[in-house]
JSON list of C-alpha atoms in Angstrom, two decimals:
[
{"chain": "A", "resi": 12, "resn": "MET", "atom": "CA", "xyz": [12.35, 13.63, -1.32]},
{"chain": "A", "resi": 13, "resn": "LYS", "atom": "CA", "xyz": [8.94, 13.20, 0.31]},
{"chain": "A", "resi": 14, "resn": "LEU", "atom": "CA", "xyz": [6.62, 10.23, 0.11]},
{"chain": "A", "resi": 15, "resn": "ILE", "atom": "CA", "xyz": [3.01, 11.19, 0.76]},
{"chain": "A", "resi": 16, "resn": "GLY", "atom": "CA", "xyz": [0.80, 8.35, 1.93]},
{"chain": "A", "resi": 17, "resn": "SER", "atom": "CA", "xyz": [-0.71, 6.36, 4.76]},
{"chain": "A", "resi": 18, "resn": "TYR", "atom": "CA", "xyz": [0.90, 3.59, 6.77]},
{"chain": "A", "resi": 19, "resn": "THR", "atom": "CA", "xyz": [-1.86, 1.15, 5.86]},
{"chain": "A", "resi": 20, "resn": "SER", "atom": "CA", "xyz": [-1.77, 1.60, 2.07]},
{"chain": "A", "resi": 21, "resn": "PRO", "atom": "CA", "xyz": [-0.22, -1.38, 0.24]},
{"chain": "A", "resi": 22, "resn": "TYR", "atom": "CA", "xyz": [0.56, 0.89, -2.72]},
{"chain": "A", "resi": 23, "resn": "VAL", "atom": "CA", "xyz": [2.51, 3.26, -0.49]},
{"chain": "A", "resi": 24, "resn": "ARG", "atom": "CA", "xyz": [4.23, 0.32, 1.15]},
{"chain": "A", "resi": 25, "resn": "LYS", "atom": "CA", "xyz": [5.48, -0.83, -2.25]},
{"chain": "A", "resi": 26, "resn": "ILE", "atom": "CA", "xyz": [7.31, 2.46, -2.74]},
{"chain": "A", "resi": 27, "resn": "SER", "atom": "CA", "xyz": [8.60, 2.54, 0.83]},
{"chain": "A", "resi": 28, "resn": "VAL", "atom": "CA", "xyz": [10.06, -0.95, 0.42]},
{"chain": "A", "resi": 29, "resn": "MET", "atom": "CA", "xyz": [11.77, 0.05, -2.82]},
{"chain": "A", "resi": 30, "resn": "LEU", "atom": "CA", "xyz": [13.33, 3.15, -1.26]},
{"chain": "A", "resi": 31, "resn": "LEU", "atom": "CA", "xyz": [14.47, 1.27, 1.84]},
{"chain": "A", "resi": 32, "resn": "GLU", "atom": "CA", "xyz": [15.98, -1.56, -0.19]},
{"chain": "A", "resi": 33, "resn": "LYS", "atom": "CA", "xyz": [17.90, 0.96, -2.30]},
{"chain": "A", "resi": 34, "resn": "GLY", "atom": "CA", "xyz": [19.02, 2.98, 0.69]},
{"chain": "A", "resi": 35, "resn": "ILE", "atom": "CA", "xyz": [17.43, 6.17, -0.65]},
{"chain": "A", "resi": 36, "resn": "THR", "atom": "CA", "xyz": [16.76, 8.76, 2.04]},
{"chain": "A", "resi": 37, "resn": "PHE", "atom": "CA", "xyz": [13.20, 10.07, 2.09]},
{"chain": "A", "resi": 38, "resn": "GLU", "atom": "CA", "xyz": [10.73, 11.78, 4.38]},
{"chain": "A", "resi": 39, "resn": "PHE", "atom": "CA", "xyz": [7.47, 9.95, 4.96]},
{"chain": "A", "resi": 40, "resn": "VAL", "atom": "CA", "xyz": [4.45, 12.23, 5.32]},
{"chain": "A", "resi": 41, "resn": "ASN", "atom": "CA", "xyz": [1.55, 10.29, 6.83]},
{"chain": "A", "resi": 42, "resn": "ASP", "atom": "CA", "xyz": [-1.65, 11.60, 5.24]},
{"chain": "A", "resi": 43, "resn": "VAL", "atom": "CA", "xyz": [-4.85, 9.55, 5.07]},
{"chain": "A", "resi": 44, "resn": "PRO", "atom": "CA", "xyz": [-6.80, 10.57, 1.95]},
{"chain": "A", "resi": 45, "resn": "TRP", "atom": "CA", "xyz": [-10.15, 9.64, 3.54]},
{"chain": "A", "resi": 46, "resn": "GLU", "atom": "CA", "xyz": [-9.81, 12.18, 6.34]},
{"chain": "A", "resi": 47, "resn": "ALA", "atom": "CA", "xyz": [-11.42, 15.61, 6.04]},
{"chain": "A", "resi": 48, "resn": "ALA", "atom": "CA", "xyz": [-8.17, 17.47, 6.71]},
{"chain": "A", "resi": 49, "resn": "THR", "atom": "CA", "xyz": [-6.17, 15.57, 4.10]},
{"chain": "A", "resi": 50, "resn": "HIS", "atom": "CA", "xyz": [-3.72, 17.43, 1.86]},
{"chain": "A", "resi": 51, "resn": "VAL", "atom": "CA", "xyz": [-3.35, 14.56, -0.60]},
{"chain": "A", "resi": 52, "resn": "PRO", "atom": "CA", "xyz": [-5.34, 16.38, -3.36]},
{"chain": "A", "resi": 53, "resn": "ASP", "atom": "CA", "xyz": [-2.70, 19.12, -3.21]},
{"chain": "A", "resi": 54, "resn": "PHE", "atom": "CA", "xyz": [-0.24, 16.56, -4.57]},
{"chain": "A", "resi": 55, "resn": "ASN", "atom": "CA", "xyz": [-2.51, 14.28, -6.60]},
{"chain": "A", "resi": 56, "resn": "PRO", "atom": "CA", "xyz": [-5.74, 15.80, -7.95]},
{"chain": "A", "resi": 57, "resn": "LEU", "atom": "CA", "xyz": [-7.31, 12.32, -7.80]},
{"chain": "A", "resi": 58, "resn": "GLY", "atom": "CA", "xyz": [-6.83, 12.28, -4.03]},
{"chain": "A", "resi": 59, "resn": "LYS", "atom": "CA", "xyz": [-4.95, 8.98, -4.05]},
{"chain": "A", "resi": 60, "resn": "VAL", "atom": "CA", "xyz": [-1.67, 7.82, -2.53]},
{"chain": "A", "resi": 61, "resn": "PRO", "atom": "CA", "xyz": [1.21, 7.41, -2.97]},
{"chain": "A", "resi": 62, "resn": "ALA", "atom": "CA", "xyz": [2.50, 10.70, -4.27]},
{"chain": "A", "resi": 63, "resn": "LEU", "atom": "CA", "xyz": [6.22, 11.36, -4.36]},
{"chain": "A", "resi": 64, "resn": "VAL", "atom": "CA", "xyz": [7.67, 14.87, -4.27]},
{"chain": "A", "resi": 65, "resn": "THR", "atom": "CA", "xyz": [11.20, 15.09, -5.68]},
{"chain": "A", "resi": 66, "resn": "ALA", "atom": "CA", "xyz": [13.95, 17.34, -4.37]},
{"chain": "A", "resi": 67, "resn": "GLN", "atom": "CA", "xyz": [13.12, 19.67, -7.27]},
{"chain": "A", "resi": 68, "resn": "GLY", "atom": "CA", "xyz": [9.47, 19.85, -6.24]},
{"chain": "A", "resi": 69, "resn": "GLU", "atom": "CA", "xyz": [8.07, 17.73, -9.07]},
{"chain": "A", "resi": 70, "resn": "VAL", "atom": "CA", "xyz": [5.31, 15.31, -8.05]},
{"chain": "A", "resi": 71, "resn": "PHE", "atom": "CA", "xyz": [4.77, 11.79, -9.38]},
{"chain": "A", "resi": 72, "resn": "TYR", "atom": "CA", "xyz": [1.75, 9.50, -8.81]},
{"chain": "A", "resi": 73, "resn": "ASP", "atom": "CA", "xyz": [0.38, 6.77, -8.62]},
{"chain": "A", "resi": 74, "resn": "SER", "atom": "CA", "xyz": [2.40, 3.75, -7.45]},
{"chain": "A", "resi": 75, "resn": "PRO", "atom": "CA", "xyz": [3.45, 2.28, -10.86]},
{"chain": "A", "resi": 76, "resn": "VAL", "atom": "CA", "xyz": [4.61, 5.71, -12.02]},
{"chain": "A", "resi": 77, "resn": "VAL", "atom": "CA", "xyz": [6.38, 6.42, -8.73]},
{"chain": "A", "resi": 78, "resn": "ALA", "atom": "CA", "xyz": [8.06, 3.00, -8.92]},
{"chain": "A", "resi": 79, "resn": "GLY", "atom": "CA", "xyz": [9.22, 3.84, -12.43]},
{"chain": "A", "resi": 80, "resn": "TYR", "atom": "CA", "xyz": [10.67, 7.12, -11.22]},
{"chain": "A", "resi": 81, "resn": "VAL", "atom": "CA", "xyz": [12.50, 5.42, -8.35]},
{"chain": "A", "resi": 82, "resn": "GLU", "atom": "CA", "xyz": [14.08, 3.00, -10.81]},
{"chain": "A", "resi": 83, "resn": "LEU", "atom": "CA", "xyz": [15.21, 5.89, -13.02]},
{"chain": "A", "resi": 84, "resn": "LEU", "atom": "CA", "xyz": [17.26, 7.24, -10.11]},
{"chain": "A", "resi": 85, "resn": "GLY", "atom": "CA", "xyz": [19.70, 4.43, -10.82]},
{"chain": "A", "resi": 86, "resn": "ALA", "atom": "CA", "xyz": [20.27, 3.38, -7.22]},
{"chain": "A", "resi": 87, "resn": "ALA", "atom": "CA", "xyz": [21.16, -0.27, -6.68]},
{"chain": "A", "resi": 88, "resn": "PRO", "atom": "CA", "xyz": [19.76, -2.81, -6.56]},
{"chain": "A", "resi": 89, "resn": "ALA", "atom": "CA", "xyz": [17.75, -2.55, -9.76]},
{"chain": "A", "resi": 90, "resn": "PHE", "atom": "CA", "xyz": [14.23, -3.93, -9.47]},
{"chain": "A", "resi": 91, "resn": "LEU", "atom": "CA", "xyz": [13.63, -4.07, -13.22]},
{"chain": "A", "resi": 92, "resn": "PRO", "atom": "CA", "xyz": [15.73, -6.10, -15.67]},
{"chain": "A", "resi": 93, "resn": "ALA", "atom": "CA", "xyz": [17.86, -4.20, -18.16]},
{"chain": "A", "resi": 94, "resn": "ASP", "atom": "CA", "xyz": [16.19, -5.98, -21.07]},
{"chain": "A", "resi": 95, "resn": "PRO", "atom": "CA", "xyz": [13.05, -3.97, -22.01]},
{"chain": "A", "resi": 96, "resn": "MET", "atom": "CA", "xyz": [10.89, -7.04, -22.69]},
{"chain": "A", "resi": 97, "resn": "GLU", "atom": "CA", "xyz": [11.91, -8.70, -19.44]},
{"chain": "A", "resi": 98, "resn": "ALA", "atom": "CA", "xyz": [11.21, -5.45, -17.62]},
{"chain": "A", "resi": 99, "resn": "LEU", "atom": "CA", "xyz": [7.75, -5.37, -19.21]},
{"chain": "A", "resi": 100, "resn": "ARG", "atom": "CA", "xyz": [7.10, -8.91, -17.99]},
{"chain": "A", "resi": 101, "resn": "VAL", "atom": "CA", "xyz": [8.04, -7.90, -14.46]},
{"chain": "A", "resi": 102, "resn": "ARG", "atom": "CA", "xyz": [5.71, -4.92, -14.70]},
{"chain": "A", "resi": 103, "resn": "ARG", "atom": "CA", "xyz": [2.93, -7.19, -15.95]},
{"chain": "A", "resi": 104, "resn": "LEU", "atom": "CA", "xyz": [3.23, -9.20, -12.72]},
{"chain": "A", "resi": 105, "resn": "GLU", "atom": "CA", "xyz": [3.33, -5.96, -10.73]},
{"chain": "A", "resi": 106, "resn": "SER", "atom": "CA", "xyz": [0.08, -4.98, -12.45]},
{"chain": "A", "resi": 107, "resn": "LEU", "atom": "CA", "xyz": [-1.44, -8.36, -11.63]},
{"chain": "A", "resi": 108, "resn": "ALA", "atom": "CA", "xyz": [-0.51, -8.04, -7.95]},
{"chain": "A", "resi": 109, "resn": "ASP", "atom": "CA", "xyz": [-1.82, -4.47, -7.86]},
{"chain": "A", "resi": 110, "resn": "GLY", "atom": "CA", "xyz": [-5.04, -5.69, -9.48]},
{"chain": "A", "resi": 111, "resn": "VAL", "atom": "CA", "xyz": [-5.54, -8.27, -6.75]},
{"chain": "A", "resi": 112, "resn": "THR", "atom": "CA", "xyz": [-4.98, -5.49, -4.24]},
{"chain": "A", "resi": 113, "resn": "ASP", "atom": "CA", "xyz": [-7.49, -3.28, -6.06]},
{"chain": "A", "resi": 114, "resn": "ALA", "atom": "CA", "xyz": [-10.12, -6.01, -5.80]},
{"chain": "A", "resi": 115, "resn": "ALA", "atom": "CA", "xyz": [-9.35, -6.49, -2.09]},
{"chain": "A", "resi": 116, "resn": "VAL", "atom": "CA", "xyz": [-9.72, -2.76, -1.46]},
{"chain": "A", "resi": 117, "resn": "ALA", "atom": "CA", "xyz": [-13.06, -2.81, -3.30]},
{"chain": "A", "resi": 118, "resn": "ILE", "atom": "CA", "xyz": [-14.26, -5.62, -1.01]},
{"chain": "A", "resi": 119, "resn": "LEU", "atom": "CA", "xyz": [-13.21, -3.68, 2.07]},
{"chain": "A", "resi": 120, "resn": "LEU", "atom": "CA", "xyz": [-14.95, -0.48, 0.96]},
{"chain": "A", "resi": 121, "resn": "GLU", "atom": "CA", "xyz": [-18.13, -2.35, 0.10]},
{"chain": "A", "resi": 122, "resn": "SER", "atom": "CA", "xyz": [-18.14, -4.00, 3.54]},
{"chain": "A", "resi": 123, "resn": "ARG", "atom": "CA", "xyz": [-18.14, -0.57, 5.15]},
{"chain": "A", "resi": 124, "resn": "ARG", "atom": "CA", "xyz": [-21.41, 0.43, 3.51]},
{"chain": "A", "resi": 125, "resn": "PRO", "atom": "CA", "xyz": [-24.72, -0.14, 5.34]},
{"chain": "A", "resi": 126, "resn": "ALA", "atom": "CA", "xyz": [-25.60, -3.83, 5.11]},
{"chain": "A", "resi": 127, "resn": "GLU", "atom": "CA", "xyz": [-28.79, -3.16, 3.14]},
{"chain": "A", "resi": 128, "resn": "LYS", "atom": "CA", "xyz": [-26.82, -1.28, 0.49]},
{"chain": "A", "resi": 129, "resn": "GLN", "atom": "CA", "xyz": [-24.04, -3.80, -0.02]},
{"chain": "A", "resi": 130, "resn": "ASP", "atom": "CA", "xyz": [-23.94, -5.50, -3.41]},
{"chain": "A", "resi": 131, "resn": "GLU", "atom": "CA", "xyz": [-23.28, -9.22, -2.93]},
{"chain": "A", "resi": 132, "resn": "HIS", "atom": "CA", "xyz": [-22.74, -9.79, -6.65]},
{"chain": "A", "resi": 133, "resn": "TRP", "atom": "CA", "xyz": [-20.12, -7.03, -6.73]},
{"chain": "A", "resi": 134, "resn": "VAL", "atom": "CA", "xyz": [-18.32, -8.54, -3.74]},
{"chain": "A", "resi": 135, "resn": "LEU", "atom": "CA", "xyz": [-18.41, -12.00, -5.32]},
{"chain": "A", "resi": 136, "resn": "ARG", "atom": "CA", "xyz": [-16.96, -10.62, -8.53]},
{"chain": "A", "resi": 137, "resn": "GLN", "atom": "CA", "xyz": [-14.09, -9.03, -6.60]},
{"chain": "A", "resi": 138, "resn": "ARG", "atom": "CA", "xyz": [-13.45, -12.19, -4.58]},
{"chain": "A", "resi": 139, "resn": "ASN", "atom": "CA", "xyz": [-13.27, -14.18, -7.81]},
{"chain": "A", "resi": 140, "resn": "ALA", "atom": "CA", "xyz": [-10.78, -11.66, -9.16]},
{"chain": "A", "resi": 141, "resn": "VAL", "atom": "CA", "xyz": [-8.66, -12.04, -6.02]},
{"chain": "A", "resi": 142, "resn": "ASN", "atom": "CA", "xyz": [-8.65, -15.83, -6.31]},
{"chain": "A", "resi": 143, "resn": "ARG", "atom": "CA", "xyz": [-7.91, -15.89, -10.03]},
{"chain": "A", "resi": 144, "resn": "GLY", "atom": "CA", "xyz": [-5.12, -13.39, -9.58]},
{"chain": "A", "resi": 145, "resn": "LEU", "atom": "CA", "xyz": [-3.56, -15.34, -6.73]},
{"chain": "A", "resi": 146, "resn": "ASP", "atom": "CA", "xyz": [-3.79, -18.57, -8.73]},
{"chain": "A", "resi": 147, "resn": "ALA", "atom": "CA", "xyz": [-1.95, -16.91, -11.62]},
{"chain": "A", "resi": 148, "resn": "LEU", "atom": "CA", "xyz": [0.72, -15.56, -9.28]},
{"chain": "A", "resi": 149, "resn": "GLU", "atom": "CA", "xyz": [1.11, -19.01, -7.72]},
{"chain": "A", "resi": 150, "resn": "LYS", "atom": "CA", "xyz": [1.97, -20.46, -11.13]},
{"chain": "A", "resi": 151, "resn": "HIS", "atom": "CA", "xyz": [4.64, -17.83, -11.65]},
{"chain": "A", "resi": 152, "resn": "ALA", "atom": "CA", "xyz": [6.00, -18.20, -8.12]},
{"chain": "A", "resi": 153, "resn": "ALA", "atom": "CA", "xyz": [6.38, -21.95, -8.60]},
{"chain": "A", "resi": 154, "resn": "GLN", "atom": "CA", "xyz": [8.90, -21.39, -11.40]},
{"chain": "A", "resi": 155, "resn": "GLY", "atom": "CA", "xyz": [11.75, -20.15, -9.22]},
{"chain": "A", "resi": 156, "resn": "GLU", "atom": "CA", "xyz": [12.88, -18.39, -6.07]},
{"chain": "A", "resi": 157, "resn": "TRP", "atom": "CA", "xyz": [11.87, -14.96, -7.39]},
{"chain": "A", "resi": 158, "resn": "LEU", "atom": "CA", "xyz": [9.13, -13.99, -9.83]},
{"chain": "A", "resi": 159, "resn": "GLY", "atom": "CA", "xyz": [11.40, -12.07, -12.18]},
{"chain": "A", "resi": 160, "resn": "GLY", "atom": "CA", "xyz": [14.31, -14.49, -12.36]},
{"chain": "A", "resi": 161, "resn": "GLU", "atom": "CA", "xyz": [17.43, -14.73, -10.22]},
{"chain": "A", "resi": 162, "resn": "GLN", "atom": "CA", "xyz": [16.87, -11.74, -7.94]},
{"chain": "A", "resi": 163, "resn": "LEU", "atom": "CA", "xyz": [14.25, -9.67, -6.16]},
{"chain": "A", "resi": 164, "resn": "THR", "atom": "CA", "xyz": [12.25, -7.48, -8.54]},
{"chain": "A", "resi": 165, "resn": "LEU", "atom": "CA", "xyz": [9.37, -5.05, -8.46]},
{"chain": "A", "resi": 166, "resn": "ALA", "atom": "CA", "xyz": [7.02, -7.98, -9.11]},
{"chain": "A", "resi": 167, "resn": "ASP", "atom": "CA", "xyz": [8.02, -9.66, -5.86]},
{"chain": "A", "resi": 168, "resn": "ILE", "atom": "CA", "xyz": [7.69, -6.43, -3.90]},
{"chain": "A", "resi": 169, "resn": "ALA", "atom": "CA", "xyz": [4.20, -5.82, -5.31]},
{"chain": "A", "resi": 170, "resn": "VAL", "atom": "CA", "xyz": [3.12, -9.37, -4.47]},
{"chain": "A", "resi": 171, "resn": "GLY", "atom": "CA", "xyz": [4.49, -9.06, -0.94]},
{"chain": "A", "resi": 172, "resn": "CYS", "atom": "CA", "xyz": [2.57, -5.84, -0.38]},
{"chain": "A", "resi": 173, "resn": "CYS", "atom": "CA", "xyz": [-0.57, -7.43, -1.81]},
{"chain": "A", "resi": 174, "resn": "ILE", "atom": "CA", "xyz": [-0.39, -10.47, 0.47]},
{"chain": "A", "resi": 175, "resn": "GLY", "atom": "CA", "xyz": [0.51, -8.26, 3.41]},
{"chain": "A", "resi": 176, "resn": "TYR", "atom": "CA", "xyz": [-2.64, -6.26, 2.78]},
{"chain": "A", "resi": 177, "resn": "LEU", "atom": "CA", "xyz": [-4.80, -9.39, 2.54]},
{"chain": "A", "resi": 178, "resn": "ASN", "atom": "CA", "xyz": [-3.40, -10.48, 5.91]},
{"chain": "A", "resi": 179, "resn": "PHE", "atom": "CA", "xyz": [-3.77, -7.04, 7.48]},
{"chain": "A", "resi": 180, "resn": "ARG", "atom": "CA", "xyz": [-7.41, -6.63, 6.46]},
{"chain": "A", "resi": 181, "resn": "ARG", "atom": "CA", "xyz": [-8.23, -10.34, 6.81]},
{"chain": "A", "resi": 182, "resn": "LEU", "atom": "CA", "xyz": [-9.92, -10.23, 3.43]},
{"chain": "A", "resi": 183, "resn": "ALA", "atom": "CA", "xyz": [-8.78, -13.62, 2.14]},
{"chain": "A", "resi": 184, "resn": "PRO", "atom": "CA", "xyz": [-7.86, -15.77, 5.16]},
{"chain": "A", "resi": 185, "resn": "ASN", "atom": "CA", "xyz": [-7.48, -18.87, 2.97]},
{"chain": "A", "resi": 186, "resn": "TRP", "atom": "CA", "xyz": [-5.17, -17.29, 0.38]},
{"chain": "A", "resi": 187, "resn": "CYS", "atom": "CA", "xyz": [-2.36, -19.63, 1.42]},
{"chain": "A", "resi": 188, "resn": "VAL", "atom": "CA", "xyz": [-4.37, -22.83, 0.90]},
{"chain": "A", "resi": 189, "resn": "ASN", "atom": "CA", "xyz": [-3.00, -24.77, -2.09]},
{"chain": "A", "resi": 190, "resn": "ARG", "atom": "CA", "xyz": [-0.58, -21.95, -2.93]},
{"chain": "A", "resi": 191, "resn": "PRO", "atom": "CA", "xyz": [2.70, -23.20, -1.43]},
{"chain": "A", "resi": 192, "resn": "ALA", "atom": "CA", "xyz": [4.94, -21.22, -3.78]},
{"chain": "A", "resi": 193, "resn": "LEU", "atom": "CA", "xyz": [3.27, -17.95, -2.79]},
{"chain": "A", "resi": 194, "resn": "VAL", "atom": "CA", "xyz": [3.62, -18.89, 0.88]},
{"chain": "A", "resi": 195, "resn": "ARG", "atom": "CA", "xyz": [7.36, -19.46, 0.44]},
{"chain": "A", "resi": 196, "resn": "LEU", "atom": "CA", "xyz": [7.73, -16.18, -1.44]},
{"chain": "A", "resi": 197, "resn": "ALA", "atom": "CA", "xyz": [5.80, -14.28, 1.22]},
{"chain": "A", "resi": 198, "resn": "GLU", "atom": "CA", "xyz": [7.94, -15.78, 3.98]},
{"chain": "A", "resi": 199, "resn": "ARG", "atom": "CA", "xyz": [11.14, -14.70, 2.21]},
{"chain": "A", "resi": 200, "resn": "LEU", "atom": "CA", "xyz": [9.80, -11.20, 1.68]},
{"chain": "A", "resi": 201, "resn": "PHE", "atom": "CA", "xyz": [8.40, -10.68, 5.18]},
{"chain": "A", "resi": 202, "resn": "ALA", "atom": "CA", "xyz": [11.77, -11.70, 6.65]},
{"chain": "A", "resi": 203, "resn": "ARG", "atom": "CA", "xyz": [13.44, -8.72, 4.95]},
{"chain": "A", "resi": 204, "resn": "GLU", "atom": "CA", "xyz": [14.08, -5.59, 6.99]},
{"chain": "A", "resi": 205, "resn": "SER", "atom": "CA", "xyz": [12.29, -3.41, 4.43]},
{"chain": "A", "resi": 206, "resn": "PHE", "atom": "CA", "xyz": [9.05, -5.35, 4.89]},
{"chain": "A", "resi": 207, "resn": "ALA", "atom": "CA", "xyz": [9.41, -5.53, 8.67]},
{"chain": "A", "resi": 208, "resn": "ARG", "atom": "CA", "xyz": [9.86, -1.76, 8.88]},
{"chain": "A", "resi": 209, "resn": "THR", "atom": "CA", "xyz": [6.81, -1.07, 6.72]},
{"chain": "A", "resi": 210, "resn": "GLU", "atom": "CA", "xyz": [4.37, -3.49, 8.32]},
{"chain": "A", "resi": 211, "resn": "PRO", "atom": "CA", "xyz": [1.09, -1.61, 8.84]},
{"chain": "A", "resi": 212, "resn": "PRO", "atom": "CA", "xyz": [0.06, -0.85, 12.42]},
{"chain": "A", "resi": 213, "resn": "GLN", "atom": "CA", "xyz": [-2.64, -3.09, 13.81]},
{"chain": "A", "resi": 214, "resn": "PRO", "atom": "CA", "xyz": [-6.06, -1.41, 14.07]}
]
C-alpha cells in the first residue's frame, strides 16, 4: 500500500495518523503537487493529495474517501462507530474540521499572491469561516473527552490535523483563546505517537 502526498498536507496527515494508529504497514511517497515534476496527477486527475494506492493497484482519493477505505480494511481500532447514524455524525465533524482546514489553505494561497492582487474581502470571509468552524468544534469538544463519544474517532483525528495545520502555518495564532475544550483535545492528540511522527517539518 502506498500513500501519495506531502509531509505538510493536513489531509495527508489525517490518513497517515489513521494508518499508524491501526498498525497498517504502508509506503509514504513524498510528492508535492505544486512542483513541476509532480506525479500526483498520475494518481488523482485533480492533482490533489492524498491518494492511496492499494496492494491491488486501485487508487482512492481524496482524504474522506481514503479514510473510508482505510476503515473498510477492518483493522482495529475502529475510528467510526458501528451504528450508521453515529458514524455519519462523526463524519459530519470530520467534514467540519476539513472545512476549517480548507478555509485556512485558501488564506495561505491568497497571501502568496502579489499584494496588489490579494482580495481582502475573500480573506476575511475565510477567516470568519475558520472562526465559526472552530467555535462549533469547541461546543462539541466540551461535551466529553472525545468528539465521537468514549474513544478516539475520525472526527478527533481530523480536528487534530486541522489545528496542527493552523499552528504550522501560523494562520490563526489566537485559535486557542476562549476554546479550552479544543486546547485539551489538541494536547491529548499531539501527545500520541501517531501525531508526533507525522508532525510537519518546520520551513
